[in-house]
Amino acid sequence: MFVRLFICMFVAGMVASAALSAAKAANIDLPVPRVTIQPGDLISADMVIIRRFPEKTTRRFQVVMSREDMVGKVARRTLQPGHPVPATAVAPDVVIKRGEPARLVFQEGGLFIIAQAEALQNGVVGAFVRVRNIDSGLIVTGKVQSDGSILIGN
């Protein structure tokens, strides 16, 4: 009788352990805002925490999956604390803004030429944008640098 009871308890423990493991596997850690983030706010590391959600959360809509995908980006809409962030709700920070002056840098080997330009479109770091050289009126395409300049040439 004692052996049967022991076996039943052992089997029940195994079933409970398997159910708990399945429940753990069905969860996913996602970054969420710690505070309300308004549209246009730059998201910093202290504004983001990690929270556990059911895996089905990522099947309903595309969400930001890692903290690195949020930090340093700009909120495109209001982000509520503790809620998963839709992937379309954050965007890279615009470094070059359309219509504003920009520094145009031509680099070829050891030669550097710097000129003033007007941005014809918005641009994030690494993007190619069109600009108009203020002096010549020539329209060129260059790559946006992290310092806000636009690099043309090789």
C-alpha positions in Angstrom: 0.0 0.0 0.0 2.8 2.4 0.9 4.6 1.6 -2.3 1.5 2.3 -4.4 1.1 5.7 -2.6 4.7 6.5 -3.2 4.4 5.7 -6.9 1.3 7.8 -7.3 2.9 10.7 -5.6 6.0 10.3 -7.7 4.0 10.2 -11.0 1.9 13.2 -9.8 5.1 15.1 -9.1 6.5 14.3 -12.5 3.2 15.5 -14.2 3.3 18.7 -12.2 6.9 19.3 -13.0 6.2 18.7 -16.8 3.3 21.2 -16.6 5.4 23.8 -14.9 8.2 23.3 -17.4 5.7 23.7 -20.3 4.3 26.9 -18.6 7.8 28.3 -18.3 8.6 27.5 -21.9 5.4 29.2 -23.0 6.7 32.6 -21.6 8.9 35.2 -23.1 10.8 38.1 -21.7 10.1 41.4 -23.5 11.3 45.0 -22.9 8.5 47.3 -21.7 8.5 51.0 -20.7 9.0 51.7 -17.0 7.2 55.0 -17.3 4.8 56.6 -19.9 6.9 57.6 -22.9 5.4 60.4 -25.1 5.7 60.6 -28.9 9.0 62.2 -29.9 10.8 61.2 -26.6 14.2 59.6 -26.9 14.1 56.3 -25.1 17.0 55.8 -22.6 18.1 52.6 -20.8 16.5 53.7 -17.5 13.1 54.0 -19.1 13.0 50.3 -20.1 12.5 47.2 -17.9 12.1 43.5 -18.8 8.8 41.7 -18.1 7.6 38.2 -18.7 4.7 37.6 -21.1 2.9 34.6 -22.6 4.5 33.6 -25.9 1.2 34.2 -27.7 1.8 37.9 -27.2 4.4 37.9 -30.0 1.9 36.1 -32.3 -0.8 38.7 -32.0 1.4 41.6 -33.3 5.0 42.3 -34.0 6.7 43.6 -30.8 10.1 44.8 -29.9 12.0 41.7 -28.7 15.1 43.1 -27.1 16.1 46.1 -25.0 18.7 47.1 -27.6 15.9 47.5 -30.2 14.3 50.3 -28.0 17.2 52.2 -26.4 18.3 55.2 -28.4 15.2 55.2 -30.6 12.4 57.7 -30.6 8.8 56.9 -29.7 6.4 57.4 -32.6 3.4 57.2 -30.3 2.6 57.1 -26.6 4.0 53.9 -24.9 2.3 52.8 -21.8 4.3 51.4 -18.8 4.3 47.6 -18.5 2.8 46.9 -22.0 4.7 45.3 -24.9 5.9 47.8 -27.5 4.8 47.3 -31.1 7.7 47.3 -33.5 6.2 50.1 -35.5 5.9 52.4 -32.3 9.7 53.1 -32.2 11.9 54.6 -34.9 15.6 55.6 -35.2 16.5 59.1 -34.1 16.5 61.5 -37.1 19.9 63.2 -37.3 19.4 65.2 -40.4 16.1 67.1 -40.9 14.7 68.2 -44.2 15.2 71.9 -44.9 17.9 72.4 -42.2 21.5 73.2 -42.9 24.0 70.3 -42.9 27.8 69.9 -43.2 28.8 68.2 -46.4 32.1 66.4 -46.3 33.9 65.1 -49.4 36.6 62.6 -48.7 38.9 61.1 -51.2 42.1 59.5 -49.9 43.7 62.2 -47.8 41.7 65.1 -49.3 38.9 66.6 -47.3 36.5 69.3 -48.6 33.8 70.6 -46.3 30.8 72.6 -47.6 27.4 73.8 -46.4 24.4 72.1 -47.7 20.6 72.0 -47.3 19.0 68.6 -46.5 16.3 67.6 -49.0 15.1 64.8 -46.8 15.2 63.5 -43.2 18.0 61.0 -42.4 19.1 58.6 -39.7 22.7 57.5 -39.1 23.8 55.3 -41.9 21.0 56.3 -44.3 21.7 57.9 -47.7 20.1 61.3 -48.2 20.0 63.9 -50.9 21.3 67.4 -50.1 21.8 70.6 -52.1 25.2 72.3 -52.0 24.4 75.9 -50.9 27.3 77.4 -52.9 26.8 75.6 -56.2 23.2 74.4 -56.1 24.3 70.9 -57.0 22.2 68.1 -55.6 24.3 65.1 -54.3 23.6 62.0 -52.2 25.6 61.2 -49.2 25.7 59.0 -46.1 24.6 60.4 -42.8 27.3 60.2 -40.1 26.8 60.0 -36.3 28.1 63.6 -35.9 25.4 64.9 -38.2 27.6 65.5 -41.2 26.9 63.9 -44.6 29.8 62.0 -46.2 30.2 61.9 -50.0 32.9 60.3 -52.1 34.6 57.0 -51.5 
